[in-house]
CSV table of C-alpha atoms and ligand atoms in Angstrom, one decimal:
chain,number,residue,atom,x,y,z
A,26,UNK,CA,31.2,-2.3,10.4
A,27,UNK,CA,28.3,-4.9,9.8
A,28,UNK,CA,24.9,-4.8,11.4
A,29,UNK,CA,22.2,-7.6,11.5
A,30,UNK,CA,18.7,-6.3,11.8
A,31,UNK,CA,16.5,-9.6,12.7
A,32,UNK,CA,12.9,-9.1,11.7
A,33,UNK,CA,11.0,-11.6,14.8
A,34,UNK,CA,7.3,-11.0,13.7
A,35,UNK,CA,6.3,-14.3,12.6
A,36,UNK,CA,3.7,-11.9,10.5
A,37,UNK,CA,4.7,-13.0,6.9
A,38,UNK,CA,3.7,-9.0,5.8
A,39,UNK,CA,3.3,-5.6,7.1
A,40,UNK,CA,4.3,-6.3,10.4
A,41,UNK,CA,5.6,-3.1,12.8
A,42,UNK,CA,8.8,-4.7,13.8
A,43,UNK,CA,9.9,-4.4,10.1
A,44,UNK,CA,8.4,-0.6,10.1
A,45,UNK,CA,10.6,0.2,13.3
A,46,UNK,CA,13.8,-2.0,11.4
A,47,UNK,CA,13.2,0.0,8.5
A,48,UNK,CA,13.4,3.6,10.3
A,49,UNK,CA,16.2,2.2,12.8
A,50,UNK,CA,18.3,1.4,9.5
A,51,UNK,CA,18.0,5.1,8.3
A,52,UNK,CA,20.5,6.0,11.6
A,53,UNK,CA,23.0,2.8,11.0
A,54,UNK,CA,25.8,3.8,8.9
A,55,UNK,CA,27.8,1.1,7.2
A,56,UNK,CA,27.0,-2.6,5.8
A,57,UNK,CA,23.7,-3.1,6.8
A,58,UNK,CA,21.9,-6.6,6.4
A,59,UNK,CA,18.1,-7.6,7.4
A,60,UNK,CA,17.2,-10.9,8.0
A,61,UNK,CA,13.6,-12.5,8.8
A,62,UNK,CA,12.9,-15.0,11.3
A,63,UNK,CA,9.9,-16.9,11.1
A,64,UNK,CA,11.1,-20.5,11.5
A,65,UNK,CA,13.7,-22.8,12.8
A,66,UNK,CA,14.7,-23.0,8.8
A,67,UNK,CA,15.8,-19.7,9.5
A,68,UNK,CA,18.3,-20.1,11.5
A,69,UNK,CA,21.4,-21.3,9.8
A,70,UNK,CA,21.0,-18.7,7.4
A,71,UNK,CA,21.0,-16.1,10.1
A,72,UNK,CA,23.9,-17.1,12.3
A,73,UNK,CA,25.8,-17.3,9.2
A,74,UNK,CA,25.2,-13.5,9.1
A,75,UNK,CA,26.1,-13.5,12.9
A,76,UNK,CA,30.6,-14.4,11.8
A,77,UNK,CA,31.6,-10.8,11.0
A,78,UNK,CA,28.9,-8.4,12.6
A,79,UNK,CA,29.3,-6.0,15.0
A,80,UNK,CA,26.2,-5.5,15.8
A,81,UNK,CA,22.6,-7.5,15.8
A,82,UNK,CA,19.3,-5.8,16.5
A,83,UNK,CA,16.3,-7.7,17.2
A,84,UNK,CA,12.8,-6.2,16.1
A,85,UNK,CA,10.4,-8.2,18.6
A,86,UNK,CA,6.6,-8.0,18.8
A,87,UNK,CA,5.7,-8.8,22.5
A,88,UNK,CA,3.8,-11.6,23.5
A,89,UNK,CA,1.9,-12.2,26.6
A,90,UNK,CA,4.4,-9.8,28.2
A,91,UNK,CA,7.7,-11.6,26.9
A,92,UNK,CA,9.8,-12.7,24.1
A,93,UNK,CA,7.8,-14.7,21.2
A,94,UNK,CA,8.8,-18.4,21.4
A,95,UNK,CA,10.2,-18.7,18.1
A,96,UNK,CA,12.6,-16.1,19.3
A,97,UNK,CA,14.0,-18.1,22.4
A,98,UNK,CA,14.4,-21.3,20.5
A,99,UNK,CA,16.8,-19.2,18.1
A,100,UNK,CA,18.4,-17.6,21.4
A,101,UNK,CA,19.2,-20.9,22.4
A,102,UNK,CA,20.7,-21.9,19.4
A,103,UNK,CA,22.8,-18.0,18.8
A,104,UNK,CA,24.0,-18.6,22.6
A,105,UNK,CA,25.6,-21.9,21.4
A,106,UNK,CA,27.0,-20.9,18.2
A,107,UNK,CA,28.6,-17.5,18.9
A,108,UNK,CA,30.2,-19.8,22.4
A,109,UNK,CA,32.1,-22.1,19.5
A,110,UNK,CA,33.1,-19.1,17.2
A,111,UNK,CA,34.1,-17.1,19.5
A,112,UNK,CA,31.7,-14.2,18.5
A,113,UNK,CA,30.6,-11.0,21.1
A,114,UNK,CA,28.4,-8.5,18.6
A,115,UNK,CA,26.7,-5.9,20.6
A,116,UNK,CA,23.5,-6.8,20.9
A,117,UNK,CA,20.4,-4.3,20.5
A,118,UNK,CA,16.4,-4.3,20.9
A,119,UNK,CA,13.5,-2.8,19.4
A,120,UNK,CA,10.9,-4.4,21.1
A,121,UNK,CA,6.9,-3.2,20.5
A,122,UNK,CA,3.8,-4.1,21.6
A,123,UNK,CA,0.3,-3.6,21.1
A,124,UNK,CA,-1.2,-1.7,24.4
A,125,UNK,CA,-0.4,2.2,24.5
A,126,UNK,CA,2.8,2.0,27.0
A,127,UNK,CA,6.2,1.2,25.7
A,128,UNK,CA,6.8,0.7,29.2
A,129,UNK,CA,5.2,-3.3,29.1
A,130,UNK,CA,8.1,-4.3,27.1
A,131,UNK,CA,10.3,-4.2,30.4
A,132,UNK,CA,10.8,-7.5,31.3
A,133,UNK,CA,11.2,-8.5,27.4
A,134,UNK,CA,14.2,-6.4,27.6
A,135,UNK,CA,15.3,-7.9,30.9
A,136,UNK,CA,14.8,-11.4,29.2
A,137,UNK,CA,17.5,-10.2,26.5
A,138,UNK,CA,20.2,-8.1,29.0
A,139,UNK,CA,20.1,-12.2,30.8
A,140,UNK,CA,20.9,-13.8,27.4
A,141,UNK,CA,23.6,-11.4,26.9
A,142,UNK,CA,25.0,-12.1,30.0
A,143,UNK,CA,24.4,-15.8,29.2
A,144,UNK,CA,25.8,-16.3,25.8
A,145,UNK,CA,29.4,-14.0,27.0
A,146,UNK,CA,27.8,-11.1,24.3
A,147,UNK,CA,27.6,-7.2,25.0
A,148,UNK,CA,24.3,-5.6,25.9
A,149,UNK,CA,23.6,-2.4,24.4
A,150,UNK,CA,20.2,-1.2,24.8
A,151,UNK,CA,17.0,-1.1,23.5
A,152,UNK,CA,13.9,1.0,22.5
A,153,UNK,CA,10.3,-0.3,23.4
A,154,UNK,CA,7.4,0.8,21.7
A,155,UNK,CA,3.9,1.2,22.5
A,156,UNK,CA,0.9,1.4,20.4
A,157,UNK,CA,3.1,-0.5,17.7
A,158,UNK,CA,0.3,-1.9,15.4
A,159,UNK,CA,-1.0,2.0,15.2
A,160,UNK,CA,2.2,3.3,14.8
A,161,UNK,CA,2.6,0.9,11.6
A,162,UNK,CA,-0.5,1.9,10.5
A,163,UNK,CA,0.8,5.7,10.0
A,164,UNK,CA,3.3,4.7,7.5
A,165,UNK,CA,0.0,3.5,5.1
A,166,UNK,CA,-1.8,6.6,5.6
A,167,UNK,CA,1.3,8.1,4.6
A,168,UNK,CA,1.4,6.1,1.5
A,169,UNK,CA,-2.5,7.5,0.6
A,170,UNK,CA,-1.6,10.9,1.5
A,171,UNK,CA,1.0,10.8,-1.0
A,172,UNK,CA,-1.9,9.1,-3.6
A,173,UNK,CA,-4.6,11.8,-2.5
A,174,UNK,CA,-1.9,14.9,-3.6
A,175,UNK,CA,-1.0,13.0,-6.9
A,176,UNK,CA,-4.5,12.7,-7.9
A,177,UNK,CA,-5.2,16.1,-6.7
A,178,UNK,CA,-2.2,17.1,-8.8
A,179,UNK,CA,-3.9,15.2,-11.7
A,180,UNK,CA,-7.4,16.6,-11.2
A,181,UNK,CA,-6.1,20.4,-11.0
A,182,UNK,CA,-4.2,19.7,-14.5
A,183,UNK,CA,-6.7,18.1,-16.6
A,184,UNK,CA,-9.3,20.8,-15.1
A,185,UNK,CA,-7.4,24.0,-14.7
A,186,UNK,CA,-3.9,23.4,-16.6
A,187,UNK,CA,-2.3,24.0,-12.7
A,188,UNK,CA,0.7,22.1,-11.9
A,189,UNK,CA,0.6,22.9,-8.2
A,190,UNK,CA,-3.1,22.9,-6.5
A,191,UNK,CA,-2.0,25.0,-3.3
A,192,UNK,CA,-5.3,23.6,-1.3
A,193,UNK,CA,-4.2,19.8,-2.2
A,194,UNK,CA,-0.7,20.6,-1.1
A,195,UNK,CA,-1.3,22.3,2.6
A,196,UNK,CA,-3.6,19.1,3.6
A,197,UNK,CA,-0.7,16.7,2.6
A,198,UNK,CA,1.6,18.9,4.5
A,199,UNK,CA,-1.1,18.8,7.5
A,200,UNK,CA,-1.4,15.2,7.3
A,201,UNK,CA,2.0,14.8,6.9
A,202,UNK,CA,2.7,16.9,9.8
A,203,UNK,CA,0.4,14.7,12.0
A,204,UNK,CA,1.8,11.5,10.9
A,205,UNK,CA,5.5,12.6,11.6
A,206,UNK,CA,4.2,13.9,15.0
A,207,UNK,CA,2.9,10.2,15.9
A,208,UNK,CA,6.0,9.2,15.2
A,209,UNK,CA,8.2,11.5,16.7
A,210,UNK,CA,9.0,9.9,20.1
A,211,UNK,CA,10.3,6.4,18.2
A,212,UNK,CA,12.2,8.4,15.9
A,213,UNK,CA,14.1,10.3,18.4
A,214,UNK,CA,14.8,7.2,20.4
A,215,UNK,CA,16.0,5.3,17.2
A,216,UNK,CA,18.3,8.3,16.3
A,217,UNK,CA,19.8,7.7,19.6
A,218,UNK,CA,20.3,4.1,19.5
A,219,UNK,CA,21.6,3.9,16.3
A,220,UNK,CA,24.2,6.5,17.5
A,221,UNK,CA,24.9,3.8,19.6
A,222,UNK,CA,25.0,0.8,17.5
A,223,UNK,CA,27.8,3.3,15.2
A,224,UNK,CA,30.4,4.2,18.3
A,225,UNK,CA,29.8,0.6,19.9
A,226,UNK,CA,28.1,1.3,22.7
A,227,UNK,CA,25.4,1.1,25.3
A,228,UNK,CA,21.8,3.5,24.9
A,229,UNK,CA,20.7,1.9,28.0
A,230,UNK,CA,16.9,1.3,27.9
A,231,UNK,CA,14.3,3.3,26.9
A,232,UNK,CA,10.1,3.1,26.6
A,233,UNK,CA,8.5,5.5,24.0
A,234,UNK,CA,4.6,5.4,22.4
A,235,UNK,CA,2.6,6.6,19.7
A,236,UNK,CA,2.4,10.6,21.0
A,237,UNK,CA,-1.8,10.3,20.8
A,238,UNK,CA,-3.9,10.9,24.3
A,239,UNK,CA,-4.6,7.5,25.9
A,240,UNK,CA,-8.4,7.8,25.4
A,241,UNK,CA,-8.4,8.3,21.8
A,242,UNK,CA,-5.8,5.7,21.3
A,243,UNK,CA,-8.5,3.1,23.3
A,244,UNK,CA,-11.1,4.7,21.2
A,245,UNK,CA,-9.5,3.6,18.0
A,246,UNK,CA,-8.2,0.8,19.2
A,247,UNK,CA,-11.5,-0.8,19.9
A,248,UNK,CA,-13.3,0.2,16.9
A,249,UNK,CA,-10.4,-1.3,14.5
A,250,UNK,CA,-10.2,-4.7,16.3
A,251,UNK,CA,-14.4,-4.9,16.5
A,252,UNK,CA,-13.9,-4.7,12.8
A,253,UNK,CA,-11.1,-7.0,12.7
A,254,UNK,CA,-13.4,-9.6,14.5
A,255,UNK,CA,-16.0,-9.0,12.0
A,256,UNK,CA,-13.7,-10.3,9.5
A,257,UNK,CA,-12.9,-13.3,11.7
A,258,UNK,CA,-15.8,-14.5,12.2
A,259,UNK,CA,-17.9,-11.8,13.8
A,260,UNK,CA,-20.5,-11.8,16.6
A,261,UNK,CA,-21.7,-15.0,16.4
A,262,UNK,CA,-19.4,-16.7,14.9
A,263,UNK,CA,-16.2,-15.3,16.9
A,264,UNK,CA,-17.1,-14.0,20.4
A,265,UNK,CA,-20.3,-15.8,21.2
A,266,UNK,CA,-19.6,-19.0,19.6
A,267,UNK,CA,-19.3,-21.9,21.7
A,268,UNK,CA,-15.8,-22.5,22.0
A,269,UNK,CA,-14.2,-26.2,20.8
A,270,UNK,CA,-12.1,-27.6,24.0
A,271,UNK,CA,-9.2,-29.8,22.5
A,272,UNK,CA,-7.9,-33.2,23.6
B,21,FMN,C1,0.1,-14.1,20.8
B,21,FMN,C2,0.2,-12.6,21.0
B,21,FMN,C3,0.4,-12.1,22.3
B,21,FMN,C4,0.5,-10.7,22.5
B,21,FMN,N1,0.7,-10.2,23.7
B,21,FMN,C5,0.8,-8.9,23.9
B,21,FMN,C6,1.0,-8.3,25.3
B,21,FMN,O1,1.2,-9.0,26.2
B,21,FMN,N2,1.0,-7.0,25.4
B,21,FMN,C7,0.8,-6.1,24.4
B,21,FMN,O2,0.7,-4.9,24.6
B,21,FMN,N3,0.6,-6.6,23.1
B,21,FMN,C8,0.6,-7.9,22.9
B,21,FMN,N4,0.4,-8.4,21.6
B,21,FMN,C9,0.3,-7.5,20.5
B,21,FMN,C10,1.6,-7.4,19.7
B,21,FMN,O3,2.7,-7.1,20.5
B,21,FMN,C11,1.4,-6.3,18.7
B,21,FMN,O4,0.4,-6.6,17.8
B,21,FMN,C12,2.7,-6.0,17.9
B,21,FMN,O5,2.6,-4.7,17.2
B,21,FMN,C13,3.0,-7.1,16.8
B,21,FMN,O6,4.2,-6.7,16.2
B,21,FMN,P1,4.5,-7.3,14.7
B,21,FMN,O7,3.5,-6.7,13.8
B,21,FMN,O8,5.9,-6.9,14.4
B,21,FMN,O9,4.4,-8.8,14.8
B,21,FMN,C14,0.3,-9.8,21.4
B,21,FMN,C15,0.0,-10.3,20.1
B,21,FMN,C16,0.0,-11.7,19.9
B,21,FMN,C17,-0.4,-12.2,18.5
C-alpha cells in the first residue's frame, strides 16, 4: 500500500499544511511518500507518484474560501492523467484555514468530492482545520520547551551537580500538556482518517479547531498579525499608505 501526501502551501517553509501532513503520516501505515506542490514544474514529478498509490492526501491552505489556484490547475491536469492510466486512488483532504472555525473549509471540500466525481476517482474524506497558522505555531513552542528543560538541565548540573531539576521538568510537562491539548481535536480526527486511508475507506467529513476560547484566539490573533504588519511595512507604510492602482 502506497500513499501520496501532497504538501499545497505555496509557503516555501513552515507552512501548517506540512505540520498537519507530518502528524497525518504518524497514523498511515505502509510506503508513505510526500510531495510538494508549489508550481506547475511540479507536476510531472507528482503524478508520476500518482501510477501505484492507493491513496493521495492533499494538505490545502484555504483561500478566499476555496481551493488555492495552483491546486486546480494541477486538478485539471491529475483528472486527465489518471483518465488515460486508468488510475482510481482514494482520495483524501486536510484542508486548514486561518479563521478559528474548521467549519469554513466546507465548500473546499465540496470542491474536491466534485473532482472526484469528475476525474472517475474515490472520495474518502477529509479533516478541516481551523486556527491552522496557531496550530502550527504550537509545534515551535514545542521545540523551545524542549530548549528551556535542556538548558535548565545544564544550569542545575554546572550549579548543583543535579541531573534532573524537578522544578524545570513539571513546567515542560505543563507546557507540554497545554500544547498537546491545542492539538487534541486535529489529532483525534487524523487518527481517524488515517484509519481510513489503511482499510480503504470513506471518514466522511469532518471540521475541528485549535481547542482555545474564541476570544483569546481573536486576541492573539490580532496582536501577532499587527506585528506581522510592522514587519511589512508598518503603519504608515502598510495600512495608511496610499495604495498603487495597476494598469
Ligand atoms: C491569499 C490567501 C487567502 C486566504 N483566505 C482565507 C479564507 O478565506 N479564510 C481563512 O480562514 N483563512 C484564509 N487564509 C489564511 C490561510 O488559510 C492560513 O494562513 C493557512 O494556515 C495557510 O496554510 P499554509 O501555511 O499551509 O499555507 C488565506 C491566506 C491567503 C494567503
Amino acid at each position: 500500500m502506497k500513499t501520496v501526501c501532497i504538501n499545497c502551501s505555496p509557503k516555501k517553509q513552515f507552512c501548517a499544511s506540512a505540520y498537519f501532513l507530518m502528524l497525518q503520516r504518524l497514523f498511515v501505515g505502509g510506503k508513505k511518500v510526500t510531495e510538494k506542490l508549489r508550481t506547475p514544474a511540479d507536476h510531472a514529478r507528482i503524478l508520476e507518484q500518482l501510477k501505484d498509490a492507493q491513496a493521495v492526501v492533499f494538505g490545502v491552505p484555504l483561500y478566499v474560501d476555496g481551493i488555492p489556484s495552483h491546486v486546480l490547475r494541477f486538478l485539471e491536469e491529475m483528472e486527465v492523467f489518471c483518465k488515460e492510466n486508468d488510475l482510481h486512488p482514494s482520495v483524501y483532504c486536510i484542508a486548514n484555514n486561518g479563521f478559528i472555525e474548521g467549519k469554513q473549509n466546507e465548500p473546499l471540500m465540496q470542491s474536491f468530492e466534485h473532482f472526484c466525481t469528475r476525474a472517475g476517482l474515490t472520495w474518502g474524506g477529509g479533516v478541516g482545520i481551523g486556527g491552522g497558522v496557531m496550530l502550527n505555531v504550537t509545534r515551535i513552542l514545542f521545540l523551545v520547551d524542549i530548549g528551556l528543560l535542556l538548558l535548565n538541565t545544564v544550569l542545575s548540573v554546572v550549579n548543583t551537580g543535579n541531573f534532573f531539576p524537578k522544578s524545570a521538568w513539571i513546567s515542560f510537562g505543563e507546557n507540554a500538556a497545554l500544547l498537546l491539548y491545542f492539538n487534541l481535536g486535529v489529532l483525534f480526527y487524523l487518527a481517524r482518517m488515517g484509519s481510513a486511508i489503511r482499510k480503504n475507506t470513506c471518514s466522511g467529513k469532518k471540521y475541528t479547531r485549535i481547542l482555545i476560547p474564541s476570544f483569546i484566539f481573536i486576541l492573539f490573533a490580532d496582536l501577532f498579525f499587527i506585528i506581522i504588519s510592522f514587519f511589512e511595512g508598518g503603519l504608515f507604510r502598510g495600512w495608511l499608505a496610499r495604495k498603487k492602482i495597476e494598469q
